[in-house]
mmCIF file of C-alpha atoms in Angstrom:
data_model
loop_
_atom_site.group_PDB
_atom_site.id
_atom_site.type_symbol
_atom_site.label_atom_id
_atom_site.label_comp_id
_atom_site.label_asym_id
_atom_site.label_seq_id
_atom_site.Cartn_x
_atom_site.Cartn_y
_atom_site.Cartn_z
ATOM 1 C CA UNK A 140 114.473 112.065 97.248
ATOM 2 C CA UNK A 141 116.568 109.381 98.951
ATOM 3 C CA UNK A 142 116.790 105.607 98.781
ATOM 4 C CA UNK A 143 115.750 105.445 102.436
ATOM 5 C CA UNK A 144 112.551 107.335 101.632
ATOM 6 C CA UNK A 145 111.695 105.055 98.705
ATOM 7 C CA UNK A 146 111.967 101.892 100.798
ATOM 8 C CA UNK A 147 110.449 103.326 103.989
ATOM 9 C CA UNK A 148 107.411 101.508 105.335
ATOM 10 C CA UNK A 149 105.413 104.745 105.150
ATOM 11 C CA UNK A 150 106.129 105.091 101.429
ATOM 12 C CA UNK A 151 105.529 101.397 100.702
ATOM 13 C CA UNK A 152 102.220 101.474 102.596
ATOM 14 C CA UNK A 153 101.116 104.633 100.761
ATOM 15 C CA UNK A 154 102.161 103.007 97.469
ATOM 16 C CA UNK A 155 100.107 99.931 98.333
ATOM 17 C CA UNK A 156 97.018 102.050 99.061
ATOM 18 C CA UNK A 157 97.346 103.817 95.712
ATOM 19 C CA UNK A 158 98.009 100.598 93.838
ATOM 20 C CA UNK A 159 95.069 98.636 95.281
ATOM 21 C CA UNK A 160 92.374 101.097 94.126
ATOM 22 C CA UNK A 161 89.933 99.235 91.940
ATOM 23 C CA UNK A 162 91.941 96.001 92.195
ATOM 24 C CA UNK A 163 91.079 94.532 95.602
ATOM 25 C CA UNK A 164 88.707 91.993 94.059
ATOM 26 C CA UNK A 165 91.518 90.418 92.008
ATOM 27 C CA UNK A 166 92.899 87.143 93.440
ATOM 28 C CA UNK A 167 96.600 88.070 93.348
ATOM 29 C CA UNK A 168 95.936 91.437 95.011
ATOM 30 C CA UNK A 169 93.711 89.805 97.650
ATOM 31 C CA UNK A 170 96.422 87.218 98.394
ATOM 32 C CA UNK A 171 99.013 89.958 98.897
ATOM 33 C CA UNK A 172 96.664 91.909 101.173
ATOM 34 C CA UNK A 173 95.887 88.824 103.285
ATOM 35 C CA UNK A 174 99.474 88.934 104.615
ATOM 36 C CA UNK A 175 100.030 92.621 103.926
ATOM 37 C CA UNK A 176 102.240 93.407 106.919
ATOM 38 C CA UNK A 177 104.581 90.457 106.323
ATOM 39 C CA UNK A 178 104.731 91.173 102.596
ATOM 40 C CA UNK A 179 105.640 94.837 103.069
ATOM 41 C CA UNK A 180 108.275 94.061 105.708
ATOM 42 C CA UNK A 181 109.755 91.387 103.442
ATOM 43 C CA UNK A 182 109.785 93.810 100.509
ATOM 44 C CA UNK A 183 111.517 96.457 102.596
ATOM 45 C CA UNK A 184 114.137 94.017 103.902
ATOM 46 C CA UNK A 185 115.005 92.773 100.401
ATOM 47 C CA UNK A 186 115.310 96.332 99.124
ATOM 48 C CA UNK A 187 117.422 97.486 102.084
ATOM 49 C CA UNK A 188 119.844 94.553 101.683
ATOM 50 C CA UNK A 189 119.859 95.131 97.886
ATOM 51 C CA UNK A 190 118.968 91.503 97.125
ATOM 52 C CA UNK A 191 115.578 92.318 95.625
ATOM 53 C CA UNK A 192 114.833 90.485 92.372
ATOM 54 C CA UNK A 193 111.941 91.384 90.093
ATOM 55 C CA UNK A 194 109.562 88.623 89.046
ATOM 56 C CA UNK A 195 108.376 87.555 85.626
ATOM 57 C CA UNK A 196 105.846 89.542 83.621
ATOM 58 C CA UNK A 197 102.560 88.014 82.496
ATOM 59 C CA UNK A 198 101.304 89.229 79.136
ATOM 60 C CA UNK A 199 97.895 89.673 77.537
ATOM 61 C CA UNK A 200 96.222 91.778 74.856
ATOM 62 C CA UNK A 201 93.553 94.456 75.197
ATOM 63 C CA UNK A 202 91.707 96.694 72.763
ATOM 64 C CA UNK A 203 91.249 100.372 73.665
ATOM 65 C CA UNK A 204 90.328 100.327 70.680
ATOM 66 C CA UNK A 205 93.817 99.693 69.285
ATOM 67 C CA UNK A 206 95.190 96.234 70.045
ATOM 68 C CA UNK A 207 97.860 96.602 72.731
ATOM 69 C CA UNK A 208 100.213 94.057 74.250
ATOM 70 C CA UNK A 209 100.206 94.537 78.033
ATOM 71 C CA UNK A 210 102.885 93.112 80.303
ATOM 72 C CA UNK A 211 101.821 92.874 83.949
ATOM 73 C CA UNK A 212 104.338 92.573 86.772
ATOM 74 C CA UNK A 213 103.690 90.688 90.005
ATOM 75 C CA UNK A 214 101.784 92.485 92.774
ATOM 76 C CA UNK A 215 104.970 92.761 94.817
ATOM 77 C CA UNK A 216 106.801 94.412 91.929
ATOM 78 C CA UNK A 217 103.914 96.743 91.162
ATOM 79 C CA UNK A 218 103.854 97.987 94.756
ATOM 80 C CA UNK A 219 107.567 98.745 94.361
ATOM 81 C CA UNK A 220 106.914 100.511 91.035
ATOM 82 C CA UNK A 221 104.294 102.677 92.734
ATOM 83 C CA UNK A 222 106.693 103.503 95.572
ATOM 84 C CA UNK A 223 109.403 104.489 93.090
ATOM 85 C CA UNK A 224 106.926 106.582 91.085
ATOM 86 C CA UNK A 225 105.732 108.410 94.225
ATOM 87 C CA UNK A 226 109.298 109.340 95.124
ATOM 88 C CA UNK A 227 110.640 110.274 91.686
ATOM 89 C CA UNK A 228 107.644 112.057 90.180
ATOM 90 C CA UNK A 229 107.984 115.379 92.104
ATOM 91 C CA UNK A 230 111.655 115.744 91.149
ATOM 92 C CA UNK A 231 110.989 115.331 87.429
ATOM 93 C CA UNK A 232 107.588 117.034 87.307
ATOM 94 C CA UNK A 233 109.102 120.440 87.984
ATOM 95 C CA UNK A 234 111.381 119.992 84.940
ATOM 96 C CA UNK A 235 108.684 119.029 82.432
ATOM 97 C CA UNK A 236 107.289 121.650 80.063
ATOM 98 C CA UNK A 237 103.785 122.957 80.648
ATOM 99 C CA UNK A 238 102.477 121.553 77.348
ATOM 100 C CA UNK A 239 103.099 117.875 78.106
ATOM 101 C CA UNK A 240 99.813 116.229 79.113
ATOM 102 C CA UNK A 241 100.268 112.481 79.489
ATOM 103 C CA UNK A 242 100.206 110.841 82.946
ATOM 104 C CA UNK A 243 100.657 114.035 84.947
ATOM 105 C CA UNK A 244 98.665 115.470 87.836
ATOM 106 C CA UNK A 245 96.000 117.965 86.768
ATOM 107 C CA UNK A 246 96.683 117.141 83.111
ATOM 108 C CA UNK A 247 95.147 114.467 80.868
ATOM 109 C CA UNK A 248 93.297 114.188 77.566
ATOM 110 C CA UNK A 249 90.682 116.891 78.166
ATOM 111 C CA UNK A 250 93.309 119.339 79.425
ATOM 112 C CA UNK A 251 95.389 118.580 76.329
ATOM 113 C CA UNK A 252 92.527 119.180 73.892
ATOM 114 C CA UNK A 253 91.491 122.340 75.768
ATOM 115 C CA UNK A 254 95.043 123.647 75.500
ATOM 116 C CA UNK A 255 95.131 122.838 71.773
ATOM 117 C CA UNK A 256 91.932 124.843 71.295
ATOM 118 C CA UNK A 257 93.410 127.732 73.324
ATOM 119 C CA UNK A 258 96.635 127.776 71.285
ATOM 120 C CA UNK A 259 94.727 127.574 68.000
ATOM 121 C CA UNK A 260 92.500 130.497 69.023
ATOM 122 C CA UNK A 261 95.506 132.559 70.068
ATOM 123 C CA UNK A 262 97.537 131.928 66.908
ATOM 124 C CA UNK A 263 94.577 132.441 64.544
ATOM 125 C CA UNK A 264 93.222 135.452 66.451
ATOM 126 C CA UNK A 265 90.055 133.595 67.373
ATOM 127 C CA UNK A 266 90.027 131.712 64.037
ATOM 128 C CA UNK A 267 90.056 134.836 61.919
ATOM 129 C CA UNK A 268 93.421 133.926 60.319
ATOM 130 C CA UNK A 269 94.317 130.610 58.652
ATOM 131 C CA UNK A 270 96.690 128.333 60.558
ATOM 132 C CA UNK A 271 98.103 124.853 59.983
ATOM 133 C CA UNK A 272 98.668 121.887 62.286
ATOM 134 C CA UNK A 273 101.478 119.344 61.923
ATOM 135 C CA UNK A 274 100.552 116.143 63.738
ATOM 136 C CA UNK A 275 103.137 113.395 64.321
ATOM 137 C CA UNK A 276 103.299 110.025 66.024
ATOM 138 C CA UNK A 277 106.396 108.100 67.090
ATOM 139 C CA UNK A 278 106.640 104.611 65.641
ATOM 140 C CA UNK A 279 106.315 101.851 68.281
ATOM 141 C CA UNK A 280 107.536 104.188 70.994
ATOM 142 C CA UNK A 281 107.428 101.888 74.043
ATOM 143 C CA UNK A 282 109.093 99.071 72.101
ATOM 144 C CA UNK A 283 111.822 101.432 70.850
ATOM 145 C CA UNK A 284 112.982 103.106 74.071
ATOM 146 C CA UNK A 285 116.693 102.397 74.509
ATOM 147 C CA UNK A 286 117.576 101.331 78.042
ATOM 148 C CA UNK A 287 121.031 102.914 77.954
ATOM 149 C CA UNK A 288 119.676 106.305 76.842
ATOM 150 C CA UNK A 289 116.899 106.225 79.446
ATOM 151 C CA UNK A 290 119.318 105.298 82.219
ATOM 152 C CA UNK A 291 121.658 108.115 81.187
ATOM 153 C CA UNK A 292 118.779 110.611 81.322
ATOM 154 C CA UNK A 293 117.814 109.403 84.801
ATOM 155 C CA UNK A 294 121.414 109.665 86.010
ATOM 156 C CA UNK A 295 121.494 113.352 85.087
ATOM 157 C CA UNK A 296 119.005 114.080 87.881
ATOM 158 C CA UNK A 297 119.498 111.193 90.333
ATOM 159 C CA UNK A 298 122.862 110.920 92.087
ATOM 160 C CA UNK A 299 122.109 108.289 94.723
ATOM 161 C CA UNK A 300 123.875 105.121 93.591
ATOM 162 C CA UNK A 301 121.395 102.809 95.328
ATOM 163 C CA UNK A 302 118.433 104.467 93.611
ATOM 164 C CA UNK A 303 120.172 104.175 90.238
ATOM 165 C CA UNK A 304 120.915 100.500 90.902
ATOM 166 C CA UNK A 305 117.242 99.878 91.690
ATOM 167 C CA UNK A 306 116.106 101.776 88.594
ATOM 168 C CA UNK A 307 118.546 99.799 86.495
ATOM 169 C CA UNK A 308 116.935 96.577 87.728
ATOM 170 C CA UNK A 309 113.464 97.865 86.823
ATOM 171 C CA UNK A 310 114.497 99.131 83.379
ATOM 172 C CA UNK A 311 116.441 96.017 82.384
ATOM 173 C CA UNK A 312 113.800 93.620 83.756
ATOM 174 C CA UNK A 313 111.936 93.865 80.440
ATOM 175 C CA UNK A 314 112.894 94.103 76.781
ATOM 176 C CA UNK A 315 111.229 93.729 73.400
ATOM 177 C CA UNK A 316 114.620 93.421 71.718
ATOM 178 C CA UNK A 317 118.162 93.528 73.155
ATOM 179 C CA UNK A 318 118.547 96.735 75.170
ATOM 180 C CA UNK A 319 115.161 98.163 74.184
ATOM 181 C CA UNK A 320 111.580 98.383 75.373
ATOM 182 C CA UNK A 321 109.326 99.465 78.224
ATOM 183 C CA UNK A 322 106.356 97.370 79.384
ATOM 184 C CA UNK A 323 102.884 98.797 78.855
ATOM 185 C CA UNK A 324 101.253 98.396 82.253
ATOM 186 C CA UNK A 325 103.954 99.649 84.650
ATOM 187 C CA UNK A 326 103.314 102.983 86.357
ATOM 188 C CA UNK A 327 107.065 103.583 86.129
ATOM 189 C CA UNK A 328 106.862 103.234 82.334
ATOM 190 C CA UNK A 329 104.597 106.285 82.212
ATOM 191 C CA UNK A 330 107.146 108.361 84.115
ATOM 192 C CA UNK A 331 110.057 106.979 82.084
ATOM 193 C CA UNK A 332 108.226 107.850 78.859
ATOM 194 C CA UNK A 333 107.843 111.490 79.934
ATOM 195 C CA UNK A 334 111.502 111.665 80.993
ATOM 196 C CA UNK A 335 112.603 110.189 77.662
ATOM 197 C CA UNK A 336 110.423 112.473 75.534
ATOM 198 C CA UNK A 337 111.221 115.541 77.624
ATOM 199 C CA UNK A 338 114.318 115.695 75.416
ATOM 200 C CA UNK A 339 112.031 116.164 72.412
ATOM 201 C CA UNK A 340 109.996 118.783 74.294
ATOM 202 C CA UNK A 341 113.157 120.730 75.131
ATOM 203 C CA UNK A 342 114.357 120.511 71.533
ATOM 204 C CA UNK A 343 111.034 121.790 70.194
ATOM 205 C CA UNK A 344 110.595 124.610 72.710
ATOM 206 C CA UNK A 345 114.160 125.828 73.177
ATOM 207 C CA UNK A 346 116.061 124.844 70.038
ATOM 208 C CA UNK A 347 113.399 125.192 67.343
ATOM 209 C CA UNK A 348 111.518 127.905 69.303
ATOM 210 C CA UNK A 349 108.093 126.387 68.661
ATOM 211 C CA UNK A 350 105.727 128.124 71.081
ATOM 212 C CA UNK A 351 102.645 126.354 69.732
ATOM 213 C CA UNK A 352 103.746 122.784 70.428
ATOM 214 C CA UNK A 353 102.081 120.252 72.712
ATOM 215 C CA UNK A 354 102.490 116.541 73.353
ATOM 216 C CA UNK A 355 100.514 113.672 74.825
ATOM 217 C CA UNK A 356 102.785 110.639 75.257
ATOM 218 C CA UNK A 357 104.137 109.860 71.744
ATOM 219 C CA UNK A 358 101.595 112.023 69.873
ATOM 220 C CA UNK A 359 102.448 115.687 69.339
ATOM 221 C CA UNK A 360 101.148 118.680 67.418
ATOM 222 C CA UNK A 361 102.772 121.897 66.202
ATOM 223 C CA UNK A 362 100.707 124.884 65.029
ATOM 224 C CA UNK A 363 101.908 127.545 62.605
ATOM 225 C CA UNK A 364 100.463 130.180 60.246
ATOM 226 C CA UNK A 365 102.946 128.937 57.621
ATOM 227 C CA UNK A 366 102.493 125.466 56.110
ATOM 228 C CA UNK A 367 105.975 125.369 54.596
ATOM 229 C CA UNK A 368 107.535 126.135 57.968
ATOM 230 C CA UNK A 369 105.935 122.990 59.387
ATOM 231 C CA UNK A 370 107.103 120.878 56.459
ATOM 232 C CA UNK A 371 110.628 122.231 56.925
ATOM 233 C CA UNK A 372 110.575 121.044 60.552
ATOM 234 C CA UNK A 373 110.174 117.394 59.587
ATOM 235 C CA UNK A 374 113.801 116.672 58.573
ATOM 236 C CA UNK A 375 115.020 118.345 61.777
ATOM 237 C CA UNK A 376 112.597 116.312 63.858
ATOM 238 C CA UNK A 377 113.543 113.038 62.197
ATOM 239 C CA UNK A 378 117.267 113.659 62.607
ATOM 240 C CA UNK A 379 116.909 114.610 66.275
ATOM 241 C CA UNK A 380 114.757 111.607 67.147
ATOM 242 C CA UNK A 381 117.023 109.196 65.296
ATOM 243 C CA UNK A 382 120.346 110.518 66.562
ATOM 244 C CA UNK A 383 119.478 111.503 70.154
ATOM 245 C CA UNK A 384 116.697 109.106 71.134
ATOM 246 C CA UNK A 385 116.932 106.260 68.599
ATOM 247 C CA UNK A 386 113.296 106.794 67.588
ATOM 248 C CA UNK A 387 111.460 107.085 64.265
ATOM 249 C CA UNK A 388 108.329 108.951 63.221
ATOM 250 C CA UNK A 389 105.385 106.902 61.984
ATOM 251 C CA UNK A 390 105.400 108.157 58.382
ATOM 252 C CA UNK A 391 101.785 107.117 57.695
ATOM 253 C CA UNK A 392 100.543 109.248 60.604
ATOM 254 C CA UNK A 393 102.281 112.510 59.693
ATOM 255 C CA UNK A 394 99.620 115.021 58.639
ATOM 256 C CA UNK A 395 99.537 118.739 57.868
ATOM 257 C CA UNK A 396 96.028 120.207 57.877
ATOM 258 C CA UNK A 397 94.312 123.563 58.031
ATOM 259 C CA UNK A 398 92.655 124.223 61.359
ATOM 260 C CA UNK A 399 89.300 124.861 59.685
ATOM 261 C CA UNK A 400 89.397 121.239 58.460
ATOM 262 C CA UNK A 401 89.562 120.147 62.087
ATOM 263 C CA UNK A 402 92.576 119.067 64.156
ATOM 264 C CA UNK A 403 92.306 115.430 65.248
ATOM 265 C CA UNK A 404 93.779 114.945 68.729
ATOM 266 C CA UNK A 405 93.103 112.524 71.611
ATOM 267 C CA UNK A 406 89.732 111.275 70.371
ATOM 268 C CA UNK A 407 88.331 114.700 69.492
ATOM 269 C CA UNK A 408 88.430 116.871 66.380
ATOM 270 C CA UNK A 409 88.970 120.528 67.294
ATOM 271 C CA UNK A 410 87.093 122.754 64.856
ATOM 272 C CA UNK A 411 86.761 126.553 64.963
ATOM 273 C CA UNK A 412 84.599 127.380 68.032
ATOM 274 C CA UNK A 413 83.630 123.786 68.921
ATOM 275 C CA UNK A 414 84.812 120.172 69.230
ATOM 276 C CA UNK A 415 83.335 116.951 67.863
ATOM 277 C CA UNK A 416 84.149 113.337 68.584
ATOM 278 C CA UNK A 417 86.526 111.632 66.179
ATOM 279 C CA UNK A 418 84.459 109.623 63.668
ATOM 280 C CA UNK A 419 85.893 106.272 64.791
ATOM 281 C CA UNK A 420 85.311 107.177 68.444
ATOM 282 C CA UNK A 421 81.711 108.178 67.711
ATOM 283 C CA UNK A 422 80.995 104.959 65.812
ATOM 284 C CA UNK A 423 82.498 102.851 68.586
ATOM 285 C CA UNK A 424 80.486 104.825 71.136
ATOM 286 C CA UNK A 425 77.214 104.210 69.244
ATOM 287 C CA UNK A 426 77.994 100.531 68.737
ATOM 288 C CA UNK A 427 78.591 99.976 72.448
ATOM 289 C CA UNK A 428 75.463 101.900 73.335
ATOM 290 C CA UNK A 429 73.259 99.964 70.916
ATOM 291 C CA UNK A 430 74.772 96.634 71.981
ATOM 292 C CA UNK A 431 74.030 97.336 75.638
ATOM 293 C CA UNK A 432 77.705 97.554 76.600
ATOM 294 C CA UNK A 433 77.202 100.820 78.520
ATOM 295 C CA UNK A 434 76.492 100.028 82.173
ATOM 296 C CA UNK A 435 75.536 102.109 85.194
ATOM 297 C CA UNK A 436 79.192 102.025 86.289
ATOM 298 C CA UNK A 437 80.555 103.283 82.952
ATOM 299 C CA UNK A 438 77.742 105.732 82.172
ATOM 300 C CA UNK A 439 79.370 108.769 83.925
ATOM 301 C CA UNK A 440 82.549 108.408 81.857
ATOM 302 C CA UNK A 441 80.513 108.391 78.631
ATOM 303 C CA UNK A 442 78.565 111.445 79.747
ATOM 304 C CA UNK A 443 81.838 113.179 80.599
ATOM 305 C CA UNK A 444 83.186 112.384 77.131
ATOM 306 C CA UNK A 445 80.098 113.867 75.449
ATOM 307 C CA UNK A 446 79.997 116.989 77.620
ATOM 308 C CA UNK A 447 83.215 118.266 76.067
ATOM 309 C CA UNK A 448 81.987 118.253 72.486
ATOM 310 C CA UNK A 449 79.087 119.339 70.300
ATOM 311 C CA UNK A 450 77.029 116.261 69.477
ATOM 312 C CA UNK A 451 73.421 116.840 70.438
ATOM 313 C CA UNK A 452 72.105 113.665 68.785
ATOM 314 C CA UNK A 453 74.548 111.423 70.620
ATOM 315 C CA UNK A 454 73.907 113.211 73.927
ATOM 316 C CA UNK A 455 70.154 112.770 73.500
ATOM 317 C CA UNK A 456 70.643 109.097 72.619
ATOM 318 C CA UNK A 457 72.806 108.545 75.680
ATOM 319 C CA UNK A 458 70.452 110.367 78.032
ATOM 320 C CA UNK A 459 67.545 108.330 76.703
ATOM 321 C CA UNK A 460 69.481 105.087 77.195
ATOM 322 C CA UNK A 461 70.523 106.165 80.708
ATOM 323 C CA UNK A 462 66.872 106.039 81.862
ATOM 324 C CA UNK A 463 66.840 102.311 81.111
ATOM 325 C CA UNK A 464 70.376 101.658 82.397
ATOM 326 C CA UNK A 465 69.720 103.295 85.765
#
């Protein structure tokens, strides 16, 4: 990983090809592609001479289903973000724990829920013994990330001064309050989030010796056969997050439940021997289906969602609707 590799035309071109997937119809992306060669050469020259300046973010809201405030960088900046991500990801990926599932190759939501089911089966001896699940969520994580802490964590692995200077520009180009915040929408924010929360992963796995811990972004779960043990972890977790990462747990989302009641994680509820869709997810699914919001393009993703859980009525409803959609 070198600065020369990040700003090389080969890396910038590869970053552009990854970035443009599914976006070529958008006007700003089409404009950039119209003069692609000139734009990439100009980007490389500005980076090489270290005069590159990031543009302004445009903001908008989406529901997925939670209302989220997205900040979108310019196309030029997003190509740079992709180039930086491509170069940095391999160096940090090898350091991450196995049981971190957000924004990583060959990971994702289904891999995370599958792993949760595997860990629950192992700890409960195939659900013969009672176990408990502590589920936590970090309060306003992306808005609370401290730039100085993140930069310090990056500097522990990256020693090239020019790379650090470029990363500093990217990190400090956005804030929700002085010295804090990452923009939802940057591919670099996904990597930075994993680097930041890797400190929590290390603390859980190596300091507290929690073998049955897994995390997806700012949501994490710990399994134990002892309910009181999980409750006793909470003060330690809160102190670590506050003192080391300047983060707080979302108190309203802290739950401790028996596994036989179902463990709610990433849109599914993992029950002994099968999964079901989370009630809110199922209702939203049915509403979109009945309102005709499921199209031929989105149908495979809905079928994929259903295939992982036990919901024969919803599968039959979707398959029936698919005959009319297609």
